[in-house]
Amino acid sequence: MKQAIGFLQYSSEYICFSAISESDKEKLLEEGYLASFFPSCVYAIDCKIFNHPHHGIGIRNINGGVEFLNFNNMKDPISLHKRGISIIPSNNESKNRCILFLTITDYLAYKALVNLPVIFYDDNCDCIILNNHKNLGYFLVESEDYNIIDMFLPNTETGKTLTKTILDRNAAARDWAYTYKDYTSLQTFLQSYIKENKIWTQL
């Protein structure tokens, strides 16, 4: 097991991918996730860590690992096997713009907030998830291919440090954290919105 400021990396004895079930969707809604807005790259995941089975959702990263959100801990994603960024390509052939997130939790919250819609943003562009602050160096190289980089990073010390570093390194970067300035992250913003507007009664 490797640990670095809240980001965990584990090996798994097996990883099984499947479609997200109706019972999974109900559990996700209880935790503030709207599975009806999940893209096709998000799967239900079953794995075994230290001989204990775990169930949740996840997304692949570019190094063959999986970014996993355990149903027993929906706040802190972990990396299974290899750590790496996740890139969700768009259908936009120009590829001139990308959106950056720190974790899968904020990416999934963003997809819901745009589709509800609460945040008004044209998301027909590549989405990139760092998954770990240690992947920043790789992203900085990857980001050179884009004319615009829109960042939806957390309003936390880590998020602000990442934002400042990227803004200092790349003139194409833009900070969108003001759209949820009263919340620590997109996910906490979505959870508050679901509770205040009783979204579960409309699904």
mmCIF file with all atom_site columns, C-alpha atoms in Angstrom:
data_model
loop_
_atom_site.group_PDB
_atom_site.id
_atom_site.type_symbol
_atom_site.label_atom_id
_atom_site.label_alt_id
_atom_site.label_comp_id
_atom_site.label_asym_id
_atom_site.label_entity_id
_atom_site.label_seq_id
_atom_site.pdbx_PDB_ins_code
_atom_site.Cartn_x
_atom_site.Cartn_y
_atom_site.Cartn_z
_atom_site.occupancy
_atom_site.B_iso_or_equiv
_atom_site.pdbx_formal_charge
_atom_site.auth_seq_id
_atom_site.auth_comp_id
_atom_site.auth_asym_id
_atom_site.auth_atom_id
_atom_site.pdbx_PDB_model_num
ATOM 1   C CA . MET A 1 1   ? 0.000   0.000   0.000   1.00 0.00 ? 1   MET A CA 1
ATOM 2   C CA . LYS A 1 2   ? 1.226   3.476   -0.880  1.00 0.00 ? 2   LYS A CA 1
ATOM 3   C CA . GLN A 1 3   ? -0.069  6.630   0.781   1.00 0.00 ? 3   GLN A CA 1
ATOM 4   C CA . ALA A 1 4   ? 0.449   10.295  -0.037  1.00 0.00 ? 4   ALA A CA 1
ATOM 5   C CA . ILE A 1 5   ? -1.636  13.057  1.527   1.00 0.00 ? 5   ILE A CA 1
ATOM 6   C CA . GLY A 1 6   ? -5.008  11.330  1.236   1.00 0.00 ? 6   GLY A CA 1
ATOM 7   C CA . PHE A 1 7   ? -4.343  9.524   -2.071  1.00 0.00 ? 7   PHE A CA 1
ATOM 8   C CA . LEU A 1 8   ? -4.142  5.749   -1.696  1.00 0.00 ? 8   LEU A CA 1
ATOM 9   C CA . GLN A 1 9   ? -2.889  3.102   -4.108  1.00 0.00 ? 9   GLN A CA 1
ATOM 10  C CA . TYR A 1 10  ? -3.573  -0.628  -3.706  1.00 0.00 ? 10  TYR A CA 1
ATOM 11  C CA . SER A 1 11  ? -3.023  -3.865  -5.532  1.00 0.00 ? 11  SER A CA 1
ATOM 12  C CA . SER A 1 12  ? -6.135  -5.977  -6.121  1.00 0.00 ? 12  SER A CA 1
ATOM 13  C CA . GLU A 1 13  ? -6.358  -9.750  -6.507  1.00 0.00 ? 13  GLU A CA 1
ATOM 14  C CA . TYR A 1 14  ? -8.968  -9.249  -9.211  1.00 0.00 ? 14  TYR A CA 1
ATOM 15  C CA . ILE A 1 15  ? -11.003 -6.459  -10.802 1.00 0.00 ? 15  ILE A CA 1
ATOM 16  C CA . CYS A 1 16  ? -14.378 -7.162  -12.447 1.00 0.00 ? 16  CYS A CA 1
ATOM 17  C CA . PHE A 1 17  ? -16.234 -4.596  -14.565 1.00 0.00 ? 17  PHE A CA 1
ATOM 18  C CA . SER A 1 18  ? -20.019 -4.609  -15.041 1.00 0.00 ? 18  SER A CA 1
ATOM 19  C CA . ALA A 1 19  ? -22.952 -2.309  -15.733 1.00 0.00 ? 19  ALA A CA 1
ATOM 20  C CA . ILE A 1 20  ? -24.212 -0.172  -12.858 1.00 0.00 ? 20  ILE A CA 1
ATOM 21  C CA . SER A 1 21  ? -27.311 -1.857  -11.391 1.00 0.00 ? 21  SER A CA 1
ATOM 22  C CA . GLU A 1 22  ? -30.510 -0.261  -10.126 1.00 0.00 ? 22  GLU A CA 1
ATOM 23  C CA . SER A 1 23  ? -29.526 -1.052  -6.529  1.00 0.00 ? 23  SER A CA 1
ATOM 24  C CA . ASP A 1 24  ? -26.160 0.612   -7.195  1.00 0.00 ? 24  ASP A CA 1
ATOM 25  C CA . LYS A 1 25  ? -27.983 3.720   -8.478  1.00 0.00 ? 25  LYS A CA 1
ATOM 26  C CA . GLU A 1 26  ? -30.078 3.885   -5.294  1.00 0.00 ? 26  GLU A CA 1
ATOM 27  C CA . LYS A 1 27  ? -26.975 3.603   -3.115  1.00 0.00 ? 27  LYS A CA 1
ATOM 28  C CA . LEU A 1 28  ? -25.216 6.269   -5.174  1.00 0.00 ? 28  LEU A CA 1
ATOM 29  C CA . LEU A 1 29  ? -28.167 8.653   -4.837  1.00 0.00 ? 29  LEU A CA 1
ATOM 30  C CA . GLU A 1 30  ? -28.089 8.238   -1.059  1.00 0.00 ? 30  GLU A CA 1
ATOM 31  C CA . GLU A 1 31  ? -24.457 9.372   -1.166  1.00 0.00 ? 31  GLU A CA 1
ATOM 32  C CA . GLY A 1 32  ? -25.137 12.344  -3.461  1.00 0.00 ? 32  GLY A CA 1
ATOM 33  C CA . TYR A 1 33  ? -24.283 10.843  -6.854  1.00 0.00 ? 33  TYR A CA 1
ATOM 34  C CA . LEU A 1 34  ? -26.659 10.922  -9.830  1.00 0.00 ? 34  LEU A CA 1
ATOM 35  C CA . ALA A 1 35  ? -25.865 7.784   -11.810 1.00 0.00 ? 35  ALA A CA 1
ATOM 36  C CA . SER A 1 36  ? -28.314 8.697   -14.577 1.00 0.00 ? 36  SER A CA 1
ATOM 37  C CA . PHE A 1 37  ? -25.750 11.294  -15.721 1.00 0.00 ? 37  PHE A CA 1
ATOM 38  C CA . PHE A 1 38  ? -22.695 8.997   -15.601 1.00 0.00 ? 38  PHE A CA 1
ATOM 39  C CA . PRO A 1 39  ? -20.893 8.572   -18.945 1.00 0.00 ? 39  PRO A CA 1
ATOM 40  C CA . SER A 1 40  ? -20.333 5.111   -20.404 1.00 0.00 ? 40  SER A CA 1
ATOM 41  C CA . CYS A 1 41  ? -16.721 5.014   -19.176 1.00 0.00 ? 41  CYS A CA 1
ATOM 42  C CA . VAL A 1 42  ? -17.940 4.576   -15.577 1.00 0.00 ? 42  VAL A CA 1
ATOM 43  C CA . TYR A 1 43  ? -18.494 0.980   -14.468 1.00 0.00 ? 43  TYR A CA 1
ATOM 44  C CA . ALA A 1 44  ? -19.585 -0.974  -11.431 1.00 0.00 ? 44  ALA A CA 1
ATOM 45  C CA . ILE A 1 45  ? -16.421 -2.520  -10.008 1.00 0.00 ? 45  ILE A CA 1
ATOM 46  C CA . ASP A 1 46  ? -15.871 -5.614  -7.874  1.00 0.00 ? 46  ASP A CA 1
ATOM 47  C CA . CYS A 1 47  ? -12.382 -6.209  -6.526  1.00 0.00 ? 47  CYS A CA 1
ATOM 48  C CA . LYS A 1 48  ? -10.508 -7.888  -3.685  1.00 0.00 ? 48  LYS A CA 1
ATOM 49  C CA . ILE A 1 49  ? -7.991  -5.985  -1.548  1.00 0.00 ? 49  ILE A CA 1
ATOM 50  C CA . PHE A 1 50  ? -6.076  -7.753  1.231   1.00 0.00 ? 50  PHE A CA 1
ATOM 51  C CA . ASN A 1 51  ? -8.392  -10.756 0.765   1.00 0.00 ? 51  ASN A CA 1
ATOM 52  C CA . HIS A 1 52  ? -11.522 -8.623  1.355   1.00 0.00 ? 52  HIS A CA 1
ATOM 53  C CA . PRO A 1 53  ? -14.097 -8.130  -1.427  1.00 0.00 ? 53  PRO A CA 1
ATOM 54  C CA . HIS A 1 54  ? -15.168 -4.578  -2.261  1.00 0.00 ? 54  HIS A CA 1
ATOM 55  C CA . HIS A 1 55  ? -17.881 -3.159  -4.500  1.00 0.00 ? 55  HIS A CA 1
ATOM 56  C CA . GLY A 1 56  ? -18.188 0.318   -5.981  1.00 0.00 ? 56  GLY A CA 1
ATOM 57  C CA . ILE A 1 57  ? -17.741 2.259   -9.200  1.00 0.00 ? 57  ILE A CA 1
ATOM 58  C CA . GLY A 1 58  ? -14.679 3.213   -11.166 1.00 0.00 ? 58  GLY A CA 1
ATOM 59  C CA . ILE A 1 59  ? -12.995 4.475   -14.285 1.00 0.00 ? 59  ILE A CA 1
ATOM 60  C CA . ARG A 1 60  ? -9.814  3.365   -16.049 1.00 0.00 ? 60  ARG A CA 1
ATOM 61  C CA . ASN A 1 61  ? -6.658  5.461   -16.132 1.00 0.00 ? 61  ASN A CA 1
ATOM 62  C CA . ILE A 1 62  ? -4.148  5.695   -18.982 1.00 0.00 ? 62  ILE A CA 1
ATOM 63  C CA . ASN A 1 63  ? -1.639  3.357   -17.297 1.00 0.00 ? 63  ASN A CA 1
ATOM 64  C CA . GLY A 1 64  ? -3.991  0.381   -17.054 1.00 0.00 ? 64  GLY A CA 1
ATOM 65  C CA . GLY A 1 65  ? -5.043  1.036   -13.471 1.00 0.00 ? 65  GLY A CA 1
ATOM 66  C CA . VAL A 1 66  ? -8.518  1.797   -12.134 1.00 0.00 ? 66  VAL A CA 1
ATOM 67  C CA . GLU A 1 67  ? -9.668  4.786   -10.117 1.00 0.00 ? 67  GLU A CA 1
ATOM 68  C CA . PHE A 1 68  ? -12.081 3.166   -7.657  1.00 0.00 ? 68  PHE A CA 1
ATOM 69  C CA . LEU A 1 69  ? -14.810 4.641   -5.458  1.00 0.00 ? 69  LEU A CA 1
ATOM 70  C CA . ASN A 1 70  ? -15.699 2.108   -2.770  1.00 0.00 ? 70  ASN A CA 1
ATOM 71  C CA . PHE A 1 71  ? -19.331 2.010   -1.629  1.00 0.00 ? 71  PHE A CA 1
ATOM 72  C CA . ASN A 1 72  ? -17.981 1.770   1.930   1.00 0.00 ? 72  ASN A CA 1
ATOM 73  C CA . ASN A 1 73  ? -16.165 5.095   1.499   1.00 0.00 ? 73  ASN A CA 1
ATOM 74  C CA . MET A 1 74  ? -17.702 7.355   -1.146  1.00 0.00 ? 74  MET A CA 1
ATOM 75  C CA . LYS A 1 75  ? -15.539 10.373  -0.304  1.00 0.00 ? 75  LYS A CA 1
ATOM 76  C CA . ASP A 1 76  ? -12.030 9.103   -1.016  1.00 0.00 ? 76  ASP A CA 1
ATOM 77  C CA . PRO A 1 77  ? -11.273 7.373   -4.340  1.00 0.00 ? 77  PRO A CA 1
ATOM 78  C CA . ILE A 1 78  ? -8.310  4.995   -4.485  1.00 0.00 ? 78  ILE A CA 1
ATOM 79  C CA . SER A 1 79  ? -6.094  3.791   -7.323  1.00 0.00 ? 79  SER A CA 1
ATOM 80  C CA . LEU A 1 80  ? -6.028  0.067   -8.068  1.00 0.00 ? 80  LEU A CA 1
ATOM 81  C CA . HIS A 1 81  ? -2.758  -1.283  -9.477  1.00 0.00 ? 81  HIS A CA 1
ATOM 82  C CA . LYS A 1 82  ? -1.117  1.562   -11.415 1.00 0.00 ? 82  LYS A CA 1
ATOM 83  C CA . ARG A 1 83  ? -1.651  5.263   -10.762 1.00 0.00 ? 83  ARG A CA 1
ATOM 84  C CA . GLY A 1 84  ? -2.326  7.615   -13.679 1.00 0.00 ? 84  GLY A CA 1
ATOM 85  C CA . ILE A 1 85  ? -4.529  10.330  -15.099 1.00 0.00 ? 85  ILE A CA 1
ATOM 86  C CA . SER A 1 86  ? -7.836  9.466   -16.770 1.00 0.00 ? 86  SER A CA 1
ATOM 87  C CA . ILE A 1 87  ? -8.719  11.020  -20.123 1.00 0.00 ? 87  ILE A CA 1
ATOM 88  C CA . ILE A 1 88  ? -12.315 10.979  -21.353 1.00 0.00 ? 88  ILE A CA 1
ATOM 89  C CA . PRO A 1 89  ? -12.195 12.114  -24.985 1.00 0.00 ? 89  PRO A CA 1
ATOM 90  C CA . SER A 1 90  ? -14.978 14.141  -26.562 1.00 0.00 ? 90  SER A CA 1
ATOM 91  C CA . ASN A 1 91  ? -16.550 13.909  -29.994 1.00 0.00 ? 91  ASN A CA 1
ATOM 92  C CA . ASN A 1 92  ? -15.196 17.356  -30.765 1.00 0.00 ? 92  ASN A CA 1
ATOM 93  C CA . GLU A 1 93  ? -12.689 16.861  -33.565 1.00 0.00 ? 93  GLU A CA 1
ATOM 94  C CA . SER A 1 94  ? -10.896 20.157  -32.956 1.00 0.00 ? 94  SER A CA 1
ATOM 95  C CA . LYS A 1 95  ? -9.564  18.980  -29.562 1.00 0.00 ? 95  LYS A CA 1
ATOM 96  C CA . ASN A 1 96  ? -8.654  22.553  -28.640 1.00 0.00 ? 96  ASN A CA 1
ATOM 97  C CA . ARG A 1 97  ? -10.134 22.572  -25.124 1.00 0.00 ? 97  ARG A CA 1
ATOM 98  C CA . CYS A 1 98  ? -10.094 20.364  -22.040 1.00 0.00 ? 98  CYS A CA 1
ATOM 99  C CA . ILE A 1 99  ? -11.554 20.362  -18.550 1.00 0.00 ? 99  ILE A CA 1
ATOM 100 C CA . LEU A 1 100 ? -9.466  19.353  -15.540 1.00 0.00 ? 100 LEU A CA 1
ATOM 101 C CA . PHE A 1 101 ? -10.612 17.675  -12.305 1.00 0.00 ? 101 PHE A CA 1
ATOM 102 C CA . LEU A 1 102 ? -8.667  16.336  -9.360  1.00 0.00 ? 102 LEU A CA 1
ATOM 103 C CA . THR A 1 103 ? -10.769 13.235  -8.594  1.00 0.00 ? 103 THR A CA 1
ATOM 104 C CA . ILE A 1 104 ? -13.465 11.051  -10.100 1.00 0.00 ? 104 ILE A CA 1
ATOM 105 C CA . THR A 1 105 ? -15.920 12.366  -7.475  1.00 0.00 ? 105 THR A CA 1
ATOM 106 C CA . ASP A 1 106 ? -15.740 15.894  -8.860  1.00 0.00 ? 106 ASP A CA 1
ATOM 107 C CA . TYR A 1 107 ? -15.863 14.689  -12.461 1.00 0.00 ? 107 TYR A CA 1
ATOM 108 C CA . LEU A 1 108 ? -19.092 12.768  -11.775 1.00 0.00 ? 108 LEU A CA 1
ATOM 109 C CA . ALA A 1 109 ? -20.557 15.720  -9.865  1.00 0.00 ? 109 ALA A CA 1
ATOM 110 C CA . TYR A 1 110 ? -19.695 17.997  -12.788 1.00 0.00 ? 110 TYR A CA 1
ATOM 111 C CA . LYS A 1 111 ? -21.519 15.739  -15.264 1.00 0.00 ? 111 LYS A CA 1
ATOM 112 C CA . ALA A 1 112 ? -24.653 15.963  -13.118 1.00 0.00 ? 112 ALA A CA 1
ATOM 113 C CA . LEU A 1 113 ? -24.414 19.727  -12.515 1.00 0.00 ? 113 LEU A CA 1
ATOM 114 C CA . VAL A 1 114 ? -24.047 20.435  -16.245 1.00 0.00 ? 114 VAL A CA 1
ATOM 115 C CA . ASN A 1 115 ? -26.928 18.148  -17.217 1.00 0.00 ? 115 ASN A CA 1
ATOM 116 C CA . LEU A 1 116 ? -29.399 19.299  -14.548 1.00 0.00 ? 116 LEU A CA 1
ATOM 117 C CA . PRO A 1 117 ? -28.392 22.122  -15.486 1.00 0.00 ? 117 PRO A CA 1
ATOM 118 C CA . VAL A 1 118 ? -26.916 24.046  -12.559 1.00 0.00 ? 118 VAL A CA 1
ATOM 119 C CA . ILE A 1 119 ? -23.555 24.964  -14.071 1.00 0.00 ? 119 ILE A CA 1
ATOM 120 C CA . PHE A 1 120 ? -23.967 26.297  -17.597 1.00 0.00 ? 120 PHE A CA 1
ATOM 121 C CA . TYR A 1 121 ? -20.979 25.098  -19.563 1.00 0.00 ? 121 TYR A CA 1
ATOM 122 C CA . ASP A 1 122 ? -20.425 23.537  -22.985 1.00 0.00 ? 122 ASP A CA 1
ATOM 123 C CA . ASP A 1 123 ? -18.716 20.295  -22.044 1.00 0.00 ? 123 ASP A CA 1
ATOM 124 C CA . ASN A 1 124 ? -18.149 18.976  -25.558 1.00 0.00 ? 124 ASN A CA 1
ATOM 125 C CA . CYS A 1 125 ? -14.420 18.714  -24.945 1.00 0.00 ? 125 CYS A CA 1
ATOM 126 C CA . ASP A 1 126 ? -11.916 16.311  -23.435 1.00 0.00 ? 126 ASP A CA 1
ATOM 127 C CA . CYS A 1 127 ? -12.136 15.727  -19.687 1.00 0.00 ? 127 CYS A CA 1
ATOM 128 C CA . ILE A 1 128 ? -8.978  14.937  -17.736 1.00 0.00 ? 128 ILE A CA 1
ATOM 129 C CA . ILE A 1 129 ? -8.895  13.658  -14.146 1.00 0.00 ? 129 ILE A CA 1
ATOM 130 C CA . LEU A 1 130 ? -5.580  13.948  -12.296 1.00 0.00 ? 130 LEU A CA 1
ATOM 131 C CA . ASN A 1 131 ? -6.558  11.243  -9.737  1.00 0.00 ? 131 ASN A CA 1
ATOM 132 C CA . ASN A 1 132 ? -3.519  12.219  -7.690  1.00 0.00 ? 132 ASN A CA 1
ATOM 133 C CA . HIS A 1 133 ? -1.586  15.475  -7.302  1.00 0.00 ? 133 HIS A CA 1
ATOM 134 C CA . LYS A 1 134 ? 1.574   13.517  -8.170  1.00 0.00 ? 134 LYS A CA 1
ATOM 135 C CA . ASN A 1 135 ? 0.245   13.193  -11.719 1.00 0.00 ? 135 ASN A CA 1
ATOM 136 C CA . LEU A 1 136 ? 0.462   16.957  -12.257 1.00 0.00 ? 136 LEU A CA 1
ATOM 137 C CA . GLY A 1 137 ? 3.763   16.755  -14.143 1.00 0.00 ? 137 GLY A CA 1
ATOM 138 C CA . TYR A 1 138 ? 2.289   14.387  -16.711 1.00 0.00 ? 138 TYR A CA 1
ATOM 139 C CA . PHE A 1 139 ? -0.762  16.623  -17.121 1.00 0.00 ? 139 PHE A CA 1
ATOM 140 C CA . LEU A 1 140 ? 1.392   19.713  -17.712 1.00 0.00 ? 140 LEU A CA 1
ATOM 141 C CA . VAL A 1 141 ? 2.975   17.946  -20.679 1.00 0.00 ? 141 VAL A CA 1
ATOM 142 C CA . GLU A 1 142 ? -0.392  16.652  -21.924 1.00 0.00 ? 142 GLU A CA 1
ATOM 143 C CA . SER A 1 143 ? -1.989  20.097  -21.581 1.00 0.00 ? 143 SER A CA 1
ATOM 144 C CA . GLU A 1 144 ? 0.367   21.660  -24.138 1.00 0.00 ? 144 GLU A CA 1
ATOM 145 C CA . ASP A 1 145 ? -1.908  20.260  -26.859 1.00 0.00 ? 145 ASP A CA 1
ATOM 146 C CA . TYR A 1 146 ? -4.850  22.417  -25.745 1.00 0.00 ? 146 TYR A CA 1
ATOM 147 C CA . ASN A 1 147 ? -5.636  26.078  -26.396 1.00 0.00 ? 147 ASN A CA 1
ATOM 148 C CA . ILE A 1 148 ? -7.971  26.309  -23.403 1.00 0.00 ? 148 ILE A CA 1
ATOM 149 C CA . ILE A 1 149 ? -7.794  24.482  -20.054 1.00 0.00 ? 149 ILE A CA 1
ATOM 150 C CA . ASP A 1 150 ? -10.776 24.967  -17.757 1.00 0.00 ? 150 ASP A CA 1
ATOM 151 C CA . MET A 1 151 ? -10.090 23.866  -14.175 1.00 0.00 ? 151 MET A CA 1
ATOM 152 C CA . PHE A 1 152 ? -12.783 22.673  -11.766 1.00 0.00 ? 152 PHE A CA 1
ATOM 153 C CA . LEU A 1 153 ? -10.473 21.930  -8.845  1.00 0.00 ? 153 LEU A CA 1
ATOM 154 C CA . PRO A 1 154 ? -11.407 21.830  -5.126  1.00 0.00 ? 154 PRO A CA 1
ATOM 155 C CA . ASN A 1 155 ? -11.504 24.940  -2.964  1.00 0.00 ? 155 ASN A CA 1
ATOM 156 C CA . THR A 1 156 ? -9.001  23.342  -0.611  1.00 0.00 ? 156 THR A CA 1
ATOM 157 C CA . GLU A 1 157 ? -5.324  23.944  0.079   1.00 0.00 ? 157 GLU A CA 1
ATOM 158 C CA . THR A 1 158 ? -4.384  21.169  -2.362  1.00 0.00 ? 158 THR A CA 1
ATOM 159 C CA . GLY A 1 159 ? -6.789  22.428  -5.015  1.00 0.00 ? 159 GLY A CA 1
ATOM 160 C CA . LYS A 1 160 ? -5.618  26.017  -4.715  1.00 0.00 ? 160 LYS A CA 1
ATOM 161 C CA . THR A 1 161 ? -1.966  24.989  -4.905  1.00 0.00 ? 161 THR A CA 1
ATOM 162 C CA . LEU A 1 162 ? -2.633  22.954  -8.053  1.00 0.00 ? 162 LEU A CA 1
ATOM 163 C CA . THR A 1 163 ? -4.617  25.823  -9.569  1.00 0.00 ? 163 THR A CA 1
ATOM 164 C CA . LYS A 1 164 ? -1.848  28.365  -8.919  1.00 0.00 ? 164 LYS A CA 1
ATOM 165 C CA . THR A 1 165 ? 0.822   26.025  -10.295 1.00 0.00 ? 165 THR A CA 1
ATOM 166 C CA . ILE A 1 166 ? -1.102  25.417  -13.511 1.00 0.00 ? 166 ILE A CA 1
ATOM 167 C CA . LEU A 1 167 ? -2.015  29.095  -13.952 1.00 0.00 ? 167 LEU A CA 1
ATOM 168 C CA . ASP A 1 168 ? 1.658   30.029  -13.515 1.00 0.00 ? 168 ASP A CA 1
ATOM 169 C CA . ARG A 1 169 ? 2.759   27.425  -16.070 1.00 0.00 ? 169 ARG A CA 1
ATOM 170 C CA . ASN A 1 170 ? 0.074   27.721  -18.736 1.00 0.00 ? 170 ASN A CA 1
ATOM 171 C CA . ALA A 1 171 ? -1.558  30.920  -19.987 1.00 0.00 ? 171 ALA A CA 1
ATOM 172 C CA . ALA A 1 172 ? -4.376  28.844  -21.493 1.00 0.00 ? 172 ALA A CA 1
ATOM 173 C CA . ALA A 1 173 ? -5.654  27.802  -18.051 1.00 0.00 ? 173 ALA A CA 1
ATOM 174 C CA . ARG A 1 174 ? -8.831  29.258  -16.517 1.00 0.00 ? 174 ARG A CA 1
ATOM 175 C CA . ASP A 1 175 ? -10.081 28.775  -12.969 1.00 0.00 ? 175 ASP A CA 1
ATOM 176 C CA . TRP A 1 176 ? -13.796 27.893  -12.631 1.00 0.00 ? 176 TRP A CA 1
ATOM 177 C CA . ALA A 1 177 ? -13.804 27.313  -8.867  1.00 0.00 ? 177 ALA A CA 1
ATOM 178 C CA . TYR A 1 178 ? -15.732 30.581  -8.390  1.00 0.00 ? 178 TYR A CA 1
ATOM 179 C CA . THR A 1 179 ? -18.865 28.765  -9.615  1.00 0.00 ? 179 THR A CA 1
ATOM 180 C CA . TYR A 1 180 ? -18.902 26.782  -6.343  1.00 0.00 ? 180 TYR A CA 1
ATOM 181 C CA . LYS A 1 181 ? -16.920 29.201  -4.144  1.00 0.00 ? 181 LYS A CA 1
ATOM 182 C CA . ASP A 1 182 ? -19.038 28.487  -1.049  1.00 0.00 ? 182 ASP A CA 1
ATOM 183 C CA . TYR A 1 183 ? -18.238 24.753  -1.193  1.00 0.00 ? 183 TYR A CA 1
ATOM 184 C CA . THR A 1 184 ? -15.051 22.747  -0.857  1.00 0.00 ? 184 THR A CA 1
ATOM 185 C CA . SER A 1 185 ? -15.640 20.903  -4.123  1.00 0.00 ? 185 SER A CA 1
ATOM 186 C CA . LEU A 1 186 ? -18.072 20.206  -6.944  1.00 0.00 ? 186 LEU A CA 1
ATOM 187 C CA . GLN A 1 187 ? -19.204 17.077  -5.110  1.00 0.00 ? 187 GLN A CA 1
ATOM 188 C CA . THR A 1 188 ? -20.168 18.933  -1.920  1.00 0.00 ? 188 THR A CA 1
ATOM 189 C CA . PHE A 1 189 ? -21.922 21.511  -4.113  1.00 0.00 ? 189 PHE A CA 1
ATOM 190 C CA . LEU A 1 190 ? -23.951 18.766  -5.808  1.00 0.00 ? 190 LEU A CA 1
ATOM 191 C CA . GLN A 1 191 ? -24.797 17.065  -2.511  1.00 0.00 ? 191 GLN A CA 1
ATOM 192 C CA . SER A 1 192 ? -26.146 20.360  -1.161  1.00 0.00 ? 192 SER A CA 1
ATOM 193 C CA . TYR A 1 193 ? -28.146 20.961  -4.349  1.00 0.00 ? 193 TYR A CA 1
ATOM 194 C CA . ILE A 1 194 ? -29.696 17.479  -4.223  1.00 0.00 ? 194 ILE A CA 1
ATOM 195 C CA . LYS A 1 195 ? -30.722 17.965  -0.593  1.00 0.00 ? 195 LYS A CA 1
ATOM 196 C CA . GLU A 1 196 ? -32.096 21.489  -1.005  1.00 0.00 ? 196 GLU A CA 1
ATOM 197 C CA . ASN A 1 197 ? -34.062 20.673  -4.165  1.00 0.00 ? 197 ASN A CA 1
ATOM 198 C CA . LYS A 1 198 ? -35.126 17.140  -3.165  1.00 0.00 ? 198 LYS A CA 1
ATOM 199 C CA . ILE A 1 199 ? -33.789 15.762  -6.434  1.00 0.00 ? 199 ILE A CA 1
ATOM 200 C CA . TRP A 1 200 ? -34.416 12.153  -5.314  1.00 0.00 ? 200 TRP A CA 1
ATOM 201 C CA . THR A 1 201 ? -38.177 12.769  -5.602  1.00 0.00 ? 201 THR A CA 1
ATOM 202 C CA . GLN A 1 202 ? -37.787 13.669  -9.288  1.00 0.00 ? 202 GLN A CA 1
ATOM 203 C CA . LEU A 1 203 ? -35.783 10.602  -10.379 1.00 0.00 ? 203 LEU A CA 1
#
